PDB file of C-alpha atoms in Angstrom:
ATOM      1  CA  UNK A 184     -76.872 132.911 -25.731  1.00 87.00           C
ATOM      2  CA  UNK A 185     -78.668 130.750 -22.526  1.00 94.00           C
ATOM      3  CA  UNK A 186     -77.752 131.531 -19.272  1.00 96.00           C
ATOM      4  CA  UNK A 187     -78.123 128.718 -16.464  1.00 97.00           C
ATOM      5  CA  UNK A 188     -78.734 129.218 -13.077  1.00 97.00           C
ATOM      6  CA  UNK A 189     -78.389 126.625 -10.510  1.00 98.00           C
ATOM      7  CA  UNK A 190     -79.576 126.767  -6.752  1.00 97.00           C
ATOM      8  CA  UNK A 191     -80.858 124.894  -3.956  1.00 98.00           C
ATOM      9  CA  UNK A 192     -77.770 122.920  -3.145  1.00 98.00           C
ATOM     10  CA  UNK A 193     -76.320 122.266   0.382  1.00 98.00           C
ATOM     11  CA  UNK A 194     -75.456 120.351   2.936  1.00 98.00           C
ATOM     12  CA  UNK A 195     -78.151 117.621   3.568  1.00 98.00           C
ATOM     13  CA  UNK A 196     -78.147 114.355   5.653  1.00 98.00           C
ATOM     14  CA  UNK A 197     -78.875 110.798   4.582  1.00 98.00           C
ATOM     15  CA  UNK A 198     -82.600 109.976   3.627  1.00 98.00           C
ATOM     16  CA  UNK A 199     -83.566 113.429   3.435  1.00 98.00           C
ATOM     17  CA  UNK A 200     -84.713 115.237   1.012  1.00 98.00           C
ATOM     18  CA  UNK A 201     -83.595 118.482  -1.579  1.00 98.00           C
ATOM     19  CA  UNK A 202     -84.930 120.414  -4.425  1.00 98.00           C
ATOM     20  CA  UNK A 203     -82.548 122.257  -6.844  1.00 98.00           C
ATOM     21  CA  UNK A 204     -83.662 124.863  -9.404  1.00 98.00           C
ATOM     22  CA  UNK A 205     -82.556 125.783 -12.413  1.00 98.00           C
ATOM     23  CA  UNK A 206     -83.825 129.689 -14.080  1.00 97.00           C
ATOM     24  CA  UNK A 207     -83.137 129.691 -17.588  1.00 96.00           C
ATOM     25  CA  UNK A 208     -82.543 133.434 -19.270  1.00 95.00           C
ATOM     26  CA  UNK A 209     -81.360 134.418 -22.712  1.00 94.00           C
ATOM     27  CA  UNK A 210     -82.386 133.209 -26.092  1.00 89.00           C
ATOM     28  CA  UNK A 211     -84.298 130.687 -24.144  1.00 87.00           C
ATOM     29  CA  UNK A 212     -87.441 130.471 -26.762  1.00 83.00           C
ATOM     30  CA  UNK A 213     -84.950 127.116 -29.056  1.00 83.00           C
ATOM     31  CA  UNK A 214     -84.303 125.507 -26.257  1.00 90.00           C
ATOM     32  CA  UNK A 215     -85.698 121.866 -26.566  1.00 91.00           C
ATOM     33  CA  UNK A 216     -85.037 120.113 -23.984  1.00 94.00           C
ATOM     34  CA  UNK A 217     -83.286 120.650 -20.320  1.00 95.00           C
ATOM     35  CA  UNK A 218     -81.880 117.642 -17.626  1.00 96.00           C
ATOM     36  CA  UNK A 219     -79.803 117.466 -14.986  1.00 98.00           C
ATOM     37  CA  UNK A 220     -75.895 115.906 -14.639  1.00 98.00           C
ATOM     38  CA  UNK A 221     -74.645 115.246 -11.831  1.00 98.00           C
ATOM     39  CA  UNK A 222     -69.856 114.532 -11.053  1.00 98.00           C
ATOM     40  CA  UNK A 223     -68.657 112.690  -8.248  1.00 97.00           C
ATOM     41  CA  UNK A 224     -65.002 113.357  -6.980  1.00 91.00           C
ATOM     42  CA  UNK A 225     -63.193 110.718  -9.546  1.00 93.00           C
ATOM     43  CA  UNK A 226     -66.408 109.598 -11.636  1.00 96.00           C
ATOM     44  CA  UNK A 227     -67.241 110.514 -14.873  1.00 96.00           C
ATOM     45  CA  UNK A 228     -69.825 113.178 -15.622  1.00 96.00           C
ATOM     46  CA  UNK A 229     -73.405 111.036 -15.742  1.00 96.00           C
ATOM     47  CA  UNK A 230     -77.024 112.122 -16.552  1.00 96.00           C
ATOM     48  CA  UNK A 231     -79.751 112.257 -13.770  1.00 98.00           C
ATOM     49  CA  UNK A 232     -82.857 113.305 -15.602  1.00 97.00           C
ATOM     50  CA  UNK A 233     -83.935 115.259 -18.204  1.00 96.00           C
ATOM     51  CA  UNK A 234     -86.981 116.694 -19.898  1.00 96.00           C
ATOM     52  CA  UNK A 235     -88.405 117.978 -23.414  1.00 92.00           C
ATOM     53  CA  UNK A 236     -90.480 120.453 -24.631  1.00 86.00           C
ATOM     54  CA  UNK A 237     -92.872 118.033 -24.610  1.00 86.00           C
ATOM     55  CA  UNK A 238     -92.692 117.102 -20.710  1.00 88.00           C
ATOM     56  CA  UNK A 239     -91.609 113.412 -22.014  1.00 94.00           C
ATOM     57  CA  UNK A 240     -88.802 112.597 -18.814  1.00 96.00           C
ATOM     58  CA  UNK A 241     -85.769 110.478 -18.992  1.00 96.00           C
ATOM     59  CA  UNK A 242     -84.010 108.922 -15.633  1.00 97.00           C
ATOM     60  CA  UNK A 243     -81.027 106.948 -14.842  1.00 95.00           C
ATOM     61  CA  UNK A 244     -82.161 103.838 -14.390  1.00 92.00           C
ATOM     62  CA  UNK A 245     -80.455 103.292 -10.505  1.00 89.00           C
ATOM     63  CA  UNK A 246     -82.322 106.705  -9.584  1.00 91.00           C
ATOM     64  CA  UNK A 247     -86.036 106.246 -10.630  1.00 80.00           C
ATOM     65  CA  UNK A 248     -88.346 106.507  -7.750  1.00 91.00           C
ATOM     66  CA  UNK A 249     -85.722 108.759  -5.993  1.00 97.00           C
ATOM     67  CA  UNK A 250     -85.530 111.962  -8.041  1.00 98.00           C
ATOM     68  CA  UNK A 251     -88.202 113.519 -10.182  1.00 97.00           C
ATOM     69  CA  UNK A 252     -87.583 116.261 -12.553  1.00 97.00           C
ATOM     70  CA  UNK A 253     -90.140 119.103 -13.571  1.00 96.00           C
ATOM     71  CA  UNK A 254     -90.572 122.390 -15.293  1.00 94.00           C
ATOM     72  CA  UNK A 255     -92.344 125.678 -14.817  1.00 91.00           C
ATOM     73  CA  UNK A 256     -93.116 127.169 -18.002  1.00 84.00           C
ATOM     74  CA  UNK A 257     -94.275 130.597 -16.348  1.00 86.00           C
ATOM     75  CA  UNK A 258     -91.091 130.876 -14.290  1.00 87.00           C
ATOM     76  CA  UNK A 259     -88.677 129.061 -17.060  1.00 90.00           C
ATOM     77  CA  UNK A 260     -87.187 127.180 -14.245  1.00 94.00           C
ATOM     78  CA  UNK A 261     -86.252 123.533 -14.092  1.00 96.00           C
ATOM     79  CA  UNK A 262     -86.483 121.576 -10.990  1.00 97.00           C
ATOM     80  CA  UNK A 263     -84.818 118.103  -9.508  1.00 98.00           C
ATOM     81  CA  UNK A 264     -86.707 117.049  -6.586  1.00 98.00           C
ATOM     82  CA  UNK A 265     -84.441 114.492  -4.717  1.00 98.00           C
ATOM     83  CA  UNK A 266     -85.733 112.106  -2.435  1.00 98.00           C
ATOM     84  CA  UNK A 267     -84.521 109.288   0.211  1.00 97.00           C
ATOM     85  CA  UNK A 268     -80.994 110.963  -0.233  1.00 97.00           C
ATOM     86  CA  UNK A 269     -77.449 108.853  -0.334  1.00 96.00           C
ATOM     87  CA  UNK A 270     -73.902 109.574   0.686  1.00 97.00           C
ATOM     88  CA  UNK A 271     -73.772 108.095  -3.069  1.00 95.00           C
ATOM     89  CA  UNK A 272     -75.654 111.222  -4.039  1.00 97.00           C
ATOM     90  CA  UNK A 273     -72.773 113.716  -3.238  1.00 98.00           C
ATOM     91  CA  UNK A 274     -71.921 115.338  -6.322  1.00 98.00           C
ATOM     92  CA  UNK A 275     -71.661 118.820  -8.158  1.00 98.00           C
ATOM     93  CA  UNK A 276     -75.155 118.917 -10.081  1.00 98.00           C
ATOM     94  CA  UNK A 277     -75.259 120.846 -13.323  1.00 98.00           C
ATOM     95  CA  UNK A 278     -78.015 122.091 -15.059  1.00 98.00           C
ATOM     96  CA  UNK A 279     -78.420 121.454 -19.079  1.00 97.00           C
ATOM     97  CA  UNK A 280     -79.719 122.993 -22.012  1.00 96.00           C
ATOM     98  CA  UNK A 281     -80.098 121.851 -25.393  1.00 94.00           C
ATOM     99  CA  UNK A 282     -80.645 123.687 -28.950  1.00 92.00           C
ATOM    100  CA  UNK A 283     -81.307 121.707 -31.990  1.00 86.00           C
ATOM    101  CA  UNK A 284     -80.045 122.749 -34.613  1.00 86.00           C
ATOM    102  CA  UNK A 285     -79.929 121.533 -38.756  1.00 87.00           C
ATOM    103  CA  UNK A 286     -77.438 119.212 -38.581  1.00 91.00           C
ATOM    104  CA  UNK A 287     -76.376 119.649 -34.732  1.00 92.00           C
ATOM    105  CA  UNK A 288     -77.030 121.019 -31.478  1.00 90.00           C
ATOM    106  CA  UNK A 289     -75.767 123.125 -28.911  1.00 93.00           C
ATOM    107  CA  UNK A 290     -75.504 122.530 -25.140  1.00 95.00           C
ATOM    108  CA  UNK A 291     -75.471 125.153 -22.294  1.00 96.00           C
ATOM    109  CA  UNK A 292     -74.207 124.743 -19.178  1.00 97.00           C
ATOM    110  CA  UNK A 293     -74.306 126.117 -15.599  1.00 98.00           C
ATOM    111  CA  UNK A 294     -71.676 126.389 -13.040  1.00 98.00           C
ATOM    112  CA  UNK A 295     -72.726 123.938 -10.983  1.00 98.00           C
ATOM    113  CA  UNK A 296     -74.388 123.695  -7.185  1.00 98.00           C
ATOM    114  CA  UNK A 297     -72.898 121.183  -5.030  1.00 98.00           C
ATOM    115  CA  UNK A 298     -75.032 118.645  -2.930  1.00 98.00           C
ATOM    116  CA  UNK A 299     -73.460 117.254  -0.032  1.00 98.00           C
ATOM    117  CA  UNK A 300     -75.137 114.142   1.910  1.00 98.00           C
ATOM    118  CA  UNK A 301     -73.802 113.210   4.786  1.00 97.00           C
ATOM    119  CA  UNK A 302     -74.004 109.502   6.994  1.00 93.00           C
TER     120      UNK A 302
END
């Protein structure tokens, strides 16, 4: 099992700036890849960034130059630095996992830290 734990959240205001983390724990060693999701109040789940094993990075295309994702290996923890922040922005960001598998693969999930930006 993978246990996700998000933090850094809060309450920030427009154009400034946050850094969530995310501390992986569990059977952590298969893991292959981690990003970050972000929901809006009425909008769909939608991906913000993610990363592999081999620190190749993926953004959304609307938030590139905005929010850059990184890893620290020593402290398994996954970070979204967030930049030049947006009412937009507001949302409950989730942390992600991923396991590949044979023929599959898995996906953990955390709870969830919510990011407020305000006018």
């Amino acid at each position: 099992q993978v246990q996700l734990v998000e933090s850094g959240g809060g309450l920030v205001q427009a154009g400034g700036s946050l850094r969530l983390s995310c501390a992986a724990s569990g059977s952590i060693g298969s893991i292959n890849a981690m990003g970050w999701y972000r929901q809006a109040p009425g909008k769909q789940r939608e991906l913000v960034a993610s990363i592999t094993s081999g620190e190749r990075t993926n953004y959304a295309d609307s938030l590139k130059g905005r929010f850059t994702i990184s890893r620290d290996n020593a402290k398994n923890t996954v970070y979204l630095q967030m930049n030049s922040l947006k009412p937009e922005d507001t949302a409950v960001y989730y942390c992600n996992a991923r396991r590949l598998g044979m023929l599959t693969y898995m996906d953990y999930w955390g709870k969830g830290t919510l990011v407020t930006v305000s006018s």
